[in-house]
mmCIF file of C-alpha atoms and ligand atoms in Angstrom:
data_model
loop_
_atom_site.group_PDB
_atom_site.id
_atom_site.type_symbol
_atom_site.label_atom_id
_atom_site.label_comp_id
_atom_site.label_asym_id
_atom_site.label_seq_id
_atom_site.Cartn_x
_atom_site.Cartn_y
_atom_site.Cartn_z
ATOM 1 C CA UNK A 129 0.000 0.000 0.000
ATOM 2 C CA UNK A 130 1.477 3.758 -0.956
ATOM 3 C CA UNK A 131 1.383 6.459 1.448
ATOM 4 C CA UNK A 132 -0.065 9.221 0.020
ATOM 5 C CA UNK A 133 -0.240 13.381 1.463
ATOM 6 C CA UNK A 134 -3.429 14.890 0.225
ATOM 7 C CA UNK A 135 -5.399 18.366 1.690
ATOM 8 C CA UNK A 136 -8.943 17.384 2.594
ATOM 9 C CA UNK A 137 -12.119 18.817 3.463
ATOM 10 C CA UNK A 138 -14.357 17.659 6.116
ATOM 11 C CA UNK A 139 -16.370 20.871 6.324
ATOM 12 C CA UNK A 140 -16.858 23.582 4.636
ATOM 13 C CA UNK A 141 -15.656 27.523 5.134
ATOM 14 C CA UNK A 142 -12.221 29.835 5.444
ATOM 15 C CA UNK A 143 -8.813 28.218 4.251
ATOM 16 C CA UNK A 144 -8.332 26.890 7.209
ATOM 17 C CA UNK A 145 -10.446 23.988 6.407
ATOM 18 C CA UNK A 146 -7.957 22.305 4.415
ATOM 19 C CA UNK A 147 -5.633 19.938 5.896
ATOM 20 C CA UNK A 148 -3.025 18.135 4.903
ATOM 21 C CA UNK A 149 -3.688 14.308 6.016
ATOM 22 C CA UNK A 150 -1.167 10.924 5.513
ATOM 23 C CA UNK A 151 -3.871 8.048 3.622
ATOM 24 C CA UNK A 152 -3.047 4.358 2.807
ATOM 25 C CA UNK A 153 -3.700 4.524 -1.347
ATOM 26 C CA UNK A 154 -4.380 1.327 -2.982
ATOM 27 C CA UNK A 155 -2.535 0.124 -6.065
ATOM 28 C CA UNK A 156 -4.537 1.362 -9.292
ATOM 29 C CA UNK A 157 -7.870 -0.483 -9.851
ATOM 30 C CA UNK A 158 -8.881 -0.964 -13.558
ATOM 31 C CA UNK A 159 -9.042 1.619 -16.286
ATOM 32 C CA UNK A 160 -7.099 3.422 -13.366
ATOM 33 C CA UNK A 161 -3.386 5.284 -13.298
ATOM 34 C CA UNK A 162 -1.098 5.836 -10.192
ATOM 35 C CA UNK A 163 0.501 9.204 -10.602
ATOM 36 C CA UNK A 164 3.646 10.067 -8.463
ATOM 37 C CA UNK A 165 2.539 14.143 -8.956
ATOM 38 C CA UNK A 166 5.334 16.518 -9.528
ATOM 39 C CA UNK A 167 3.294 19.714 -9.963
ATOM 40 C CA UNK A 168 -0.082 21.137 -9.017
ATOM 41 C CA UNK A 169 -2.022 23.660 -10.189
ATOM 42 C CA UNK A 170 -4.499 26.261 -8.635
ATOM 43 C CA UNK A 171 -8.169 27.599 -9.819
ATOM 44 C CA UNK A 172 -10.320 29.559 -8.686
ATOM 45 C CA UNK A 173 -13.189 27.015 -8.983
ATOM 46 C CA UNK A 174 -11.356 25.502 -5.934
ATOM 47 C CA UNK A 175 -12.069 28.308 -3.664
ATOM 48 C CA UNK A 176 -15.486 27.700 -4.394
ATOM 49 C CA UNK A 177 -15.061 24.336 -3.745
ATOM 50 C CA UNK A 178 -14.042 24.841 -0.624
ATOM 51 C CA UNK A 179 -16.143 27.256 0.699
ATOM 52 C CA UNK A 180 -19.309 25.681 -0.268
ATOM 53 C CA UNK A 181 -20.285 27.817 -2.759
ATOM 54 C CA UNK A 182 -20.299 25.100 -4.756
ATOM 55 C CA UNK A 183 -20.498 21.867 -2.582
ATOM 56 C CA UNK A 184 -19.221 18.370 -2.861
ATOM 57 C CA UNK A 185 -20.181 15.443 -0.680
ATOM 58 C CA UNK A 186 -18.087 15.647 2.420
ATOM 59 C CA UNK A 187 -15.503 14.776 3.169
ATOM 60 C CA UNK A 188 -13.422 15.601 -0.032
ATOM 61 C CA UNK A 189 -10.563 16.075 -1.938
ATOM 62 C CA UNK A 190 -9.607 19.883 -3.540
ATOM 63 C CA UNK A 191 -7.847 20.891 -6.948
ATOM 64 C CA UNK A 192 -8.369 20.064 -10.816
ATOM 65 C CA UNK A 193 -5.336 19.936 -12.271
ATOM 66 C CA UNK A 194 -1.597 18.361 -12.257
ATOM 67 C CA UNK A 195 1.028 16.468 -13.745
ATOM 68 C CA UNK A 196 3.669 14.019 -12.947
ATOM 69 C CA UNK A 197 4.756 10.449 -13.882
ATOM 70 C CA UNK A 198 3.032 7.170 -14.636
ATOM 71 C CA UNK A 199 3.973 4.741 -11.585
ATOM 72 C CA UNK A 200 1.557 1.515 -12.323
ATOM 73 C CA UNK A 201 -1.193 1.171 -13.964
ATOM 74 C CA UNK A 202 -4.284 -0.929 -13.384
ATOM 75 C CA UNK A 203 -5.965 -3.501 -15.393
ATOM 76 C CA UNK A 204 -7.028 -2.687 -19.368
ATOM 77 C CA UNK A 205 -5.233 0.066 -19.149
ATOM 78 C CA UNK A 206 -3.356 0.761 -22.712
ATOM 79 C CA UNK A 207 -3.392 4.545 -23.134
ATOM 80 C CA UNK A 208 -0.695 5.075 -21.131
ATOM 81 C CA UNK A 209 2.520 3.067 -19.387
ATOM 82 C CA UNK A 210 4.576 3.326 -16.403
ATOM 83 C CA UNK A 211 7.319 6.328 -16.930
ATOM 84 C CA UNK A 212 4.654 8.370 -18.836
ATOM 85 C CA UNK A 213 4.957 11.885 -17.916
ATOM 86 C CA UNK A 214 1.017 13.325 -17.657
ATOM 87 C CA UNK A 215 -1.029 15.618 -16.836
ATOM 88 C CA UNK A 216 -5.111 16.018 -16.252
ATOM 89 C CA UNK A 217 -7.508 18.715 -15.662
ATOM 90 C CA UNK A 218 -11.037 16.761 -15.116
ATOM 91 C CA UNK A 219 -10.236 13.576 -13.684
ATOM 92 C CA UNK A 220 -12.256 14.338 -10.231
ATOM 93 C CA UNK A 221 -11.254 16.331 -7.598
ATOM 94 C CA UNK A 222 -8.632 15.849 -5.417
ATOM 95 C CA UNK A 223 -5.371 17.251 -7.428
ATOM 96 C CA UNK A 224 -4.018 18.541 -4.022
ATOM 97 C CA UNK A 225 -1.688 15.652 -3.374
ATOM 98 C CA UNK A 226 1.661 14.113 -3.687
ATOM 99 C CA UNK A 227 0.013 10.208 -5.449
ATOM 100 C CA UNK A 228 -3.250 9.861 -6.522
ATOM 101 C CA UNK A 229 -5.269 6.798 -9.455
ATOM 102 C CA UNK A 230 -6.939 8.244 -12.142
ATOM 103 C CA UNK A 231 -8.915 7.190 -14.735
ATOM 104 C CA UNK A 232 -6.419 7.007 -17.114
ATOM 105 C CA UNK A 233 -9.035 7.980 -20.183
ATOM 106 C CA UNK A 234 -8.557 11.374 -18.570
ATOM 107 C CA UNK A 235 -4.889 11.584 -18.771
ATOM 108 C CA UNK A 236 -2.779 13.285 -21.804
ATOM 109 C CA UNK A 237 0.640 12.082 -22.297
ATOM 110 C CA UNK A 238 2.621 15.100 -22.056
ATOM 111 C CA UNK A 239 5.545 16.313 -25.119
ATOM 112 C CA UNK A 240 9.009 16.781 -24.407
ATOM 113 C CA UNK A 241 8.000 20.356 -25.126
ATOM 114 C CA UNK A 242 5.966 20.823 -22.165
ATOM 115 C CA UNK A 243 7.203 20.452 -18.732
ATOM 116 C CA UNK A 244 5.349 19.444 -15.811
ATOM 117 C CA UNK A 245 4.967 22.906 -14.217
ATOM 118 C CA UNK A 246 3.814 23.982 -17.114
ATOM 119 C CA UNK A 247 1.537 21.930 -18.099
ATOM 120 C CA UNK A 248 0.227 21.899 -14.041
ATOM 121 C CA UNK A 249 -0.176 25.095 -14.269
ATOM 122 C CA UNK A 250 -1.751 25.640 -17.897
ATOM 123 C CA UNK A 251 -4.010 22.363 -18.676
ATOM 124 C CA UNK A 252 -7.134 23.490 -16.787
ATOM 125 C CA UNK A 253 -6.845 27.356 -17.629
ATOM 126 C CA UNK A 254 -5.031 26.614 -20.880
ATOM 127 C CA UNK A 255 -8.141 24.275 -21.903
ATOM 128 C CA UNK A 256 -10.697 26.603 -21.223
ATOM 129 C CA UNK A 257 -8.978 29.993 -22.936
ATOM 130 C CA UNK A 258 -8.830 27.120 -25.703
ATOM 131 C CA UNK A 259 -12.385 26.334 -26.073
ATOM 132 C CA UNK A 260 -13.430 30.352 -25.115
ATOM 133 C CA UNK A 261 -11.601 31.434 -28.089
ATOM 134 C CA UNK A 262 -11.913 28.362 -30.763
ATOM 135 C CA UNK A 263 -15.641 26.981 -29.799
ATOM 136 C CA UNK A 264 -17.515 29.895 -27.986
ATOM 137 C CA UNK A 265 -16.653 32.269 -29.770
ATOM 138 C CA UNK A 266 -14.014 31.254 -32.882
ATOM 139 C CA UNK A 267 -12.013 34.537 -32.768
ATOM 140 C CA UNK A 268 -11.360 36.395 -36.202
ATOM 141 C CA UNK A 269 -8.780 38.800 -37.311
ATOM 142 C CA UNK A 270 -10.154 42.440 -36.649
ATOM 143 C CA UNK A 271 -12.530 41.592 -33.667
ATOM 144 C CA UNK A 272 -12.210 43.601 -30.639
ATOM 145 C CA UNK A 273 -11.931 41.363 -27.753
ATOM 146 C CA UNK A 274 -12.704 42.485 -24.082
ATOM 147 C CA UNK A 275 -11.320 40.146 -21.316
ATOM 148 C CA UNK A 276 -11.934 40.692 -17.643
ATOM 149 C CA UNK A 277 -8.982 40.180 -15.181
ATOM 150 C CA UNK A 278 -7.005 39.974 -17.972
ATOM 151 C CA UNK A 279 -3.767 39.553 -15.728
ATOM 152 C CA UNK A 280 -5.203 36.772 -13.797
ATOM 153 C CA UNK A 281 -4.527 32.979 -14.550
ATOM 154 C CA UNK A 282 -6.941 32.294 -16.870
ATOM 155 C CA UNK A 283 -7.324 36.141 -17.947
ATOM 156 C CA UNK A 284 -4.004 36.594 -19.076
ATOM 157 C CA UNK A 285 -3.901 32.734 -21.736
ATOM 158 C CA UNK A 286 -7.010 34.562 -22.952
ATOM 159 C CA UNK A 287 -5.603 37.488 -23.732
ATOM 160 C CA UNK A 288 -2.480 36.156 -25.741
ATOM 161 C CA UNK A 289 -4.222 33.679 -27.297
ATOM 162 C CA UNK A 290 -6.742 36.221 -28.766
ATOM 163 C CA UNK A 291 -4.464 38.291 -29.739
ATOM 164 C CA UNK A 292 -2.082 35.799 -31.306
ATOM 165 C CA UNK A 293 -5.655 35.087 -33.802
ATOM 166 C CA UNK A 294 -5.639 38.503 -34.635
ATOM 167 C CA UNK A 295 -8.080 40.128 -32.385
ATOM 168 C CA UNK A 296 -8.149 43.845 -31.088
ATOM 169 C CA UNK A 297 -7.531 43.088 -27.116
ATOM 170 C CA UNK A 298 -8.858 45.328 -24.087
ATOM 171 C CA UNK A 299 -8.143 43.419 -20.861
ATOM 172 C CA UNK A 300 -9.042 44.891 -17.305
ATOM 173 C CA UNK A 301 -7.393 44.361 -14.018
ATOM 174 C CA UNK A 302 -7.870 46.325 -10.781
ATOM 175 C CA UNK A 303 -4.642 48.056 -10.109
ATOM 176 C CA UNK A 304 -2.141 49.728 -12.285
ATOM 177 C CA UNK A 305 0.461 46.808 -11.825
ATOM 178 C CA UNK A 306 -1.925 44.344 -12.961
ATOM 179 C CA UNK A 307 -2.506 46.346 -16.008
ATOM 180 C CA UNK A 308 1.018 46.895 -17.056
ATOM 181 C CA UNK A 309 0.726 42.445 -16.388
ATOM 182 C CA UNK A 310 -2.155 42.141 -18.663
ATOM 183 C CA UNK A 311 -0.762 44.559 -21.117
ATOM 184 C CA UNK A 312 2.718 42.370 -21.252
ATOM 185 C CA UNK A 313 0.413 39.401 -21.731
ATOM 186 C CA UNK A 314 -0.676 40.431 -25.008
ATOM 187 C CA UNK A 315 -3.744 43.262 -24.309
ATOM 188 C CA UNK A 316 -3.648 46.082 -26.787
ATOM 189 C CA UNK A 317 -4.937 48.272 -23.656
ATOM 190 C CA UNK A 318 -5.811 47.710 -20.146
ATOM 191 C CA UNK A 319 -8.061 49.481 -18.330
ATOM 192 C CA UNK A 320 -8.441 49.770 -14.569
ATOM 193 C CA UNK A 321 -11.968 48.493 -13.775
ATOM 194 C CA UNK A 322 -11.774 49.235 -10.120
ATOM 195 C CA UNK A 323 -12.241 53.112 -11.043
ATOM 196 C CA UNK A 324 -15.409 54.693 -11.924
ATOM 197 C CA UNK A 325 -15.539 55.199 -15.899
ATOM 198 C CA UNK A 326 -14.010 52.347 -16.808
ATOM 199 C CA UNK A 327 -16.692 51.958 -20.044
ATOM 200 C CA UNK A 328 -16.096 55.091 -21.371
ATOM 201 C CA UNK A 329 -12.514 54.503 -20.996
ATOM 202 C CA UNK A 330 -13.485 51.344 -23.158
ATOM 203 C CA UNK A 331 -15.161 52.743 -25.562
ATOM 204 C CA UNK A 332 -12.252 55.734 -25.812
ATOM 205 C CA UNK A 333 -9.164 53.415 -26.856
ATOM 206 C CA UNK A 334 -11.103 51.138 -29.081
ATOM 207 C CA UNK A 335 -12.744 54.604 -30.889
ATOM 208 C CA UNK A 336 -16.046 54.293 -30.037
ATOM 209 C CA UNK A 337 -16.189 50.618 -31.291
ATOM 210 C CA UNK A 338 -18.234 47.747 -29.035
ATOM 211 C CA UNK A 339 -16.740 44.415 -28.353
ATOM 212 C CA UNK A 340 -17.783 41.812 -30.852
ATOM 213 C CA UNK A 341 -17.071 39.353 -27.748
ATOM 214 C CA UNK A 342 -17.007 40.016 -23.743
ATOM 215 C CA UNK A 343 -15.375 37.556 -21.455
ATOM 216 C CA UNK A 344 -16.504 38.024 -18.341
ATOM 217 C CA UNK A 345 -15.595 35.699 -15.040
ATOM 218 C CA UNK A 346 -15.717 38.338 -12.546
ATOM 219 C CA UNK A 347 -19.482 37.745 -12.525
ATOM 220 C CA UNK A 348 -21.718 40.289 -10.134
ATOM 221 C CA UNK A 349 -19.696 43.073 -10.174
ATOM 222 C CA UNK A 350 -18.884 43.450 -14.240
ATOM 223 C CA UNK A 351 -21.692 42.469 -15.687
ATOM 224 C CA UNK A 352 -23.997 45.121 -16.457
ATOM 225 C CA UNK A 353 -21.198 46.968 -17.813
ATOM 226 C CA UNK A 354 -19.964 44.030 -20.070
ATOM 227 C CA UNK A 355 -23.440 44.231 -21.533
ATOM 228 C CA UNK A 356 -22.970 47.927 -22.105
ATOM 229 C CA UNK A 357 -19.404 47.205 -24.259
ATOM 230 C CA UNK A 358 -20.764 45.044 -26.572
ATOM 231 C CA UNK A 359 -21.733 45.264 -29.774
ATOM 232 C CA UNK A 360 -24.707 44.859 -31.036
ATOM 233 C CA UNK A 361 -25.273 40.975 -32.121
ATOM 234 C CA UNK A 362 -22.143 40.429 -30.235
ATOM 235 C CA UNK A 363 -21.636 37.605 -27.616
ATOM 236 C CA UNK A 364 -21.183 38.030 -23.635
ATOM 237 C CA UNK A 365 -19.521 34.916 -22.301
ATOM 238 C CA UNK A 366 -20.536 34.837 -18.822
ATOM 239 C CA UNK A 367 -17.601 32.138 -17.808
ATOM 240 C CA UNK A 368 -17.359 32.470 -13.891
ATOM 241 C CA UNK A 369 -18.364 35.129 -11.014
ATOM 242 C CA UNK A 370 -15.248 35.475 -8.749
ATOM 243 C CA UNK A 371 -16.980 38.491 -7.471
ATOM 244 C CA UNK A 372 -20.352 36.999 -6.684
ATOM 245 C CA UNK A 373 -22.876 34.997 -8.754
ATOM 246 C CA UNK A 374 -25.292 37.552 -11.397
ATOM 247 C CA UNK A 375 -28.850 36.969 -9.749
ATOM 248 C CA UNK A 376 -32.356 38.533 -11.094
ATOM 249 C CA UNK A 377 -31.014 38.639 -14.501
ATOM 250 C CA UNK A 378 -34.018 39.912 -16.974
ATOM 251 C CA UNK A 379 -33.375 38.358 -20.591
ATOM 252 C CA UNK A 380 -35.060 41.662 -22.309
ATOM 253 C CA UNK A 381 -31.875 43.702 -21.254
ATOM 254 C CA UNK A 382 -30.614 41.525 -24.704
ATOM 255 C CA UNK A 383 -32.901 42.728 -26.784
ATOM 256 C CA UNK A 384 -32.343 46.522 -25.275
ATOM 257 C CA UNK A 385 -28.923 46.599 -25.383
ATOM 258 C CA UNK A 386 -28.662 45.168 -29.389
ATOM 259 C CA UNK A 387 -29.738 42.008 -29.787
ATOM 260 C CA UNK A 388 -27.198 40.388 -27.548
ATOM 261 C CA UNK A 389 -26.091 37.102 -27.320
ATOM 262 C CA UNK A 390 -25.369 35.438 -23.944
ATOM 263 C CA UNK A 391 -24.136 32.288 -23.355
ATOM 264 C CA UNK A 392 -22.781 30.732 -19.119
ATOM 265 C CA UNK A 393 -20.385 27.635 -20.656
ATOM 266 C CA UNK A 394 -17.609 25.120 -18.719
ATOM 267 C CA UNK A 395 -14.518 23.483 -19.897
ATOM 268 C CA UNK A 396 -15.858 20.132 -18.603
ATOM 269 C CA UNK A 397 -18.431 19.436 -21.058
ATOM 270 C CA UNK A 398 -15.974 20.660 -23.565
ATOM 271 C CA UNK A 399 -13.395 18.002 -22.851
ATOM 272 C CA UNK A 400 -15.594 15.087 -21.476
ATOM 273 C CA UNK A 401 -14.877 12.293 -23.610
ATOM 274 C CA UNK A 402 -10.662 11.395 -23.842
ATOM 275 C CA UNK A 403 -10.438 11.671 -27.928
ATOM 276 C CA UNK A 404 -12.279 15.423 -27.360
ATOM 277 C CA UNK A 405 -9.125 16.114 -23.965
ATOM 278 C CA UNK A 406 -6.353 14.812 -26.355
ATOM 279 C CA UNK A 407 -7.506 16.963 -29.631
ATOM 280 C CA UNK A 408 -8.057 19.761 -27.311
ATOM 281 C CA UNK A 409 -4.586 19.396 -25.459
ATOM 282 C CA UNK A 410 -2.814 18.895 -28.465
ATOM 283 C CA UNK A 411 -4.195 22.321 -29.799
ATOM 284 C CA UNK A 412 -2.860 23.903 -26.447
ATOM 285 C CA UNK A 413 0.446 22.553 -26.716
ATOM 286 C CA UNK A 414 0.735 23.800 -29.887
ATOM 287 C CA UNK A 415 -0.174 26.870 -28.731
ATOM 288 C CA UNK A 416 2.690 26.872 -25.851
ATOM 289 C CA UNK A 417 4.981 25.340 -28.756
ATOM 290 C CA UNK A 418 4.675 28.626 -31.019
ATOM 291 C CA UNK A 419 4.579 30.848 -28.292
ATOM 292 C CA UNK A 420 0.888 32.185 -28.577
ATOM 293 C CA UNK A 421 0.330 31.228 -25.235
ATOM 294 C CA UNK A 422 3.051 31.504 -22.214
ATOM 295 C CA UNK A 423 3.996 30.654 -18.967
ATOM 296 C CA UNK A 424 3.366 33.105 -16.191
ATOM 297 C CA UNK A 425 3.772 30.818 -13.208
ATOM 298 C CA UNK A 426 3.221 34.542 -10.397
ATOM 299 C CA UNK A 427 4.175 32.474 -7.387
ATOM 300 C CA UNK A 428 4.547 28.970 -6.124
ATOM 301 C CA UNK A 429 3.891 27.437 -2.752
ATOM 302 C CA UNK A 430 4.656 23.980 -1.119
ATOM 303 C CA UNK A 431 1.150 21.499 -0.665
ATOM 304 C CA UNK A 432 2.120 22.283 3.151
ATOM 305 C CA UNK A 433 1.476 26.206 2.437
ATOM 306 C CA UNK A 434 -2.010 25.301 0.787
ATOM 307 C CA UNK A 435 -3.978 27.709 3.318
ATOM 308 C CA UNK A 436 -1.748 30.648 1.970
ATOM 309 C CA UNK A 437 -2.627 29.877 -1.550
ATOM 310 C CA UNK A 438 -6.533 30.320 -0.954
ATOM 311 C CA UNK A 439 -6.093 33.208 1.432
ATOM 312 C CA UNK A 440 -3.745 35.090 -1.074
ATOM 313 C CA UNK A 441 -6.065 34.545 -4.537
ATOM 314 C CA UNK A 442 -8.983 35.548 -2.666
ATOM 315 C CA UNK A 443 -7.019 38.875 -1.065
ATOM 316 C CA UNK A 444 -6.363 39.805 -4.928
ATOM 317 C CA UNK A 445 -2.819 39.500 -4.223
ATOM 318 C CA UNK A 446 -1.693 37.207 -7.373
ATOM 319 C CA UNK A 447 -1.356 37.519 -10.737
ATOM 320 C CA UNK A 448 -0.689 34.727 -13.565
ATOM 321 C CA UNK A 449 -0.581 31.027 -12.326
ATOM 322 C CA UNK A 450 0.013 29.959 -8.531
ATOM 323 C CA UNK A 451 2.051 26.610 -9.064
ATOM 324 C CA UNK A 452 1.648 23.920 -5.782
ATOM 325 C CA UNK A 453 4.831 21.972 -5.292
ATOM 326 C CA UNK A 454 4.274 18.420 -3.485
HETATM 327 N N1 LIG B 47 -16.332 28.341 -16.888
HETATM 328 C C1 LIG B 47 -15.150 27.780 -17.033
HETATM 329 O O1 LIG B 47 -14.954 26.895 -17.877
HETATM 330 C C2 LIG B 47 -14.013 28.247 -16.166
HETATM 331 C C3 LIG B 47 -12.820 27.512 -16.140
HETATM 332 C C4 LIG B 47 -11.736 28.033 -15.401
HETATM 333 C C5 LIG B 47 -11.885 29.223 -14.684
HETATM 334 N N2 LIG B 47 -13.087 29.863 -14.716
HETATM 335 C C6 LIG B 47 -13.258 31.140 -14.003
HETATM 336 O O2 LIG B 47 -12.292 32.037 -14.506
HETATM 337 C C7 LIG B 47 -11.946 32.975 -13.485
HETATM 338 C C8 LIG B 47 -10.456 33.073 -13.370
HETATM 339 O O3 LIG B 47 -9.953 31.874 -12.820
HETATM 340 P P1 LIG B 47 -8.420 31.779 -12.378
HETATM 341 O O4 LIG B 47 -8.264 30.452 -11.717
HETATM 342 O O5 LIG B 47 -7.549 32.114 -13.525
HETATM 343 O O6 LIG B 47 -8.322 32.900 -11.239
HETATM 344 P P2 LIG B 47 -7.555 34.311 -11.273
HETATM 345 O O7 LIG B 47 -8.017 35.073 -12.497
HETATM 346 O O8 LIG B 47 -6.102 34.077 -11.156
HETATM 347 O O9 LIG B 47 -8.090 35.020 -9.959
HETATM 348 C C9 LIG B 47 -9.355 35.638 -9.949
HETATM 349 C C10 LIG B 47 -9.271 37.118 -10.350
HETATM 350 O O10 LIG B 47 -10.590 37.642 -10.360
HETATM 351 C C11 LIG B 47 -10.520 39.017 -10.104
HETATM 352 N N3 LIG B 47 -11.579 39.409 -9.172
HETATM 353 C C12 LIG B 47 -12.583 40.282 -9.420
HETATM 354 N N4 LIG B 47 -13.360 40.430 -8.370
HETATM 355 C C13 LIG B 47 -12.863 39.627 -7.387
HETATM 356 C C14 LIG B 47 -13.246 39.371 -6.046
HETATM 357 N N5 LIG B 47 -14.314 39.965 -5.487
HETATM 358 N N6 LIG B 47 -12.503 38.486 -5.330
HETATM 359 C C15 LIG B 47 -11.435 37.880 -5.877
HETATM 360 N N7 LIG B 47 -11.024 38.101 -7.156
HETATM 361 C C16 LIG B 47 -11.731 38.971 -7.897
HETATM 362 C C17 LIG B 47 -9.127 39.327 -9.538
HETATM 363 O O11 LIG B 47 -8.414 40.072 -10.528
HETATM 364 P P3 LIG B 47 -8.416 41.689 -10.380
HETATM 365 O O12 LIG B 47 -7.799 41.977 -9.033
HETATM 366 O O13 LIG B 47 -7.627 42.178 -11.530
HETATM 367 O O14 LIG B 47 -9.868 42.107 -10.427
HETATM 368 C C18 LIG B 47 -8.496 37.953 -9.351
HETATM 369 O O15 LIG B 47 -7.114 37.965 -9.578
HETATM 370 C C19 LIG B 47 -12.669 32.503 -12.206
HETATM 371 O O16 LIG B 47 -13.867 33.234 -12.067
HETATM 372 C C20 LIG B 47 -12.992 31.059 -12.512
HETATM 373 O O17 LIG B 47 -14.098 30.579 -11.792
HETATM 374 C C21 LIG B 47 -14.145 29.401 -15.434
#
């Protein structure tokens, strides 16, 4: 039997919740993978997790995404062999941890041009700036693009990768360093949204030109305004709410403010069967490959530090990727 470290959750609420426990882990069962995990990565869908604002059946693991190497493998399994190096972003929660068996349908065999840390720290946020700019809305030379927290994880892939397909790209961030961030990430502009004005600031560097798509994952506290930048028949992709959940939404506000489109997707549905994952993955590590999309890896942590890493995200107090080393 392996010993294996992993941060559970037997209740909900602050950080604090999350410990870091020793568990007996049984060799790989069939269709399964044991991965020895060399790097971890953080979301934001895992402070949710954790807080209950989106609960699981107690207690539970945390985390989406890692990678590391193939140590056995259970029965059937063929996908994959012992020495692999991998990484996953939706084979069910419990990422935070030093060994964990997987389903290895979910796994992606990673190139030698990808390392672990970044493909930790990329797969889940990589995947979904993927499908947000290739399936929700397939981005086209010439469209302006806004993206909210553009120099956040997931905010900042975005960014470069719509601007690497030719798009116009307005990212906002909440204080002048995370601007100059977003900016270096690939935005044509960045505007500080944490400062009355902010749409007419919009509207002023693109010349008085909507946003033929809105990316919006700040939720409660952007969207009105995201409504208010695009243009008419263009698409608001409401894609998270790390500011609070959008509640008593009336669907006329469309039709008043042009015609709009509005769509609330998930990169789970878009990668849920493993032929779907690999095409997807192999798109993103193209994109790494030719440089559309890079690394920002803001700050790392230890599993031991794991409290940190919630209380510092939620404080506002990173940009890029937070990396979790086992
Ligand atoms: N639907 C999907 O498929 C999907 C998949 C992955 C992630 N997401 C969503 O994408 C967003 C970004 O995820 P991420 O992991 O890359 O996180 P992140 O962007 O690194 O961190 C969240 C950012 O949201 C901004 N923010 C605005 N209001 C906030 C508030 N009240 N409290 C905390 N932060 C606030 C902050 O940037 P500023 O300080 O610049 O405002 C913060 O840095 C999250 O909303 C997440 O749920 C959705």
């Amino acid at each position: 039997m392996t010993q294996a470290r992993v941060v559970e959750v037997t209740e909900f609420g602050a950080p604090e919740v999350m410990k870091v426990v020793t568990k007996d882990l049984p060799p790989p069962a069939a269709g399964e993978a044991q991965i020895r995990q060399t790097a971890i990565g953080f979301n934001y869908l895992d402070i949710s997790q954790r807080g209950g604002a989106m609960p699981l059946p107690l207690p539970t693991g945390i985390g989406h995404e890692a990678a590391g190497v193939v140590e056995a493998v259970g029965e059937g399994v063929t996908d994959v062999r012992v020495g692999d190096r991998v990484a996953y972003m939706n084979a069910g929660i419990g990422a935070y941890a030093d060994v964990r068996n997987v389903a290895a349908g979910k796994l992606v065999v990673l190139p030698a041009s990808v390392s672990d840390e970044a493909a930790a720290t990329l797969i889940f946020k990589g995947m979904t700036a993927q499908y947000l700019v290739k399936k929700t809305h397939p981005v086209q030379p010439g469209d302006i693009v806004l993206v909210h927290s553009a120099a956040g994880g997931v905010g900042q892939i975005l960014s470069s990768w719509a601007k690497a397909l030719g798009a116009t790209v307005v990212g906002t961030a909440s204080t002048p360093e995370k601007c100059a961030i977003a900016r270096k990430a690939g935005c044509d502009f960045a505007i500080d949204y944490s400062k009355p004005g902010w749409v007419e600031e919009f509207l002023q560097v693109t010349g008085g030109r909507k946003a033929r798509v809105v990316y919006d994952a700040v939720g409660k506290d952007t969207f009105y305004q995201s409504l208010d930048c695009t243009a008419p028949f263009g698409l608001v992709v409401l894609y998270g709410a790390a500011s609070g959940p959008v509640k008593d939404f009336e669907p006329e506000l469309l039709n008043k403010k042009g015609c709009l489109f509005l769509t609330r997707p998930s990169v789970f549905p878009h990668n849920a069967d493993p032929a779907t994952f690999r095409a997807n993955a192999a798109d993103l590590f193209d994109a790494i490959a030719t440089g559309k999309v890079k690394v920002d890896i803001g700050q790392r942590f230890k599993l031991e530090d794991i409290v940190k890493v919630h209380q510092q995200v939620k404080g506002r107090a990173t940009t890029g990727a937070v990396l979790i080393t086992p």
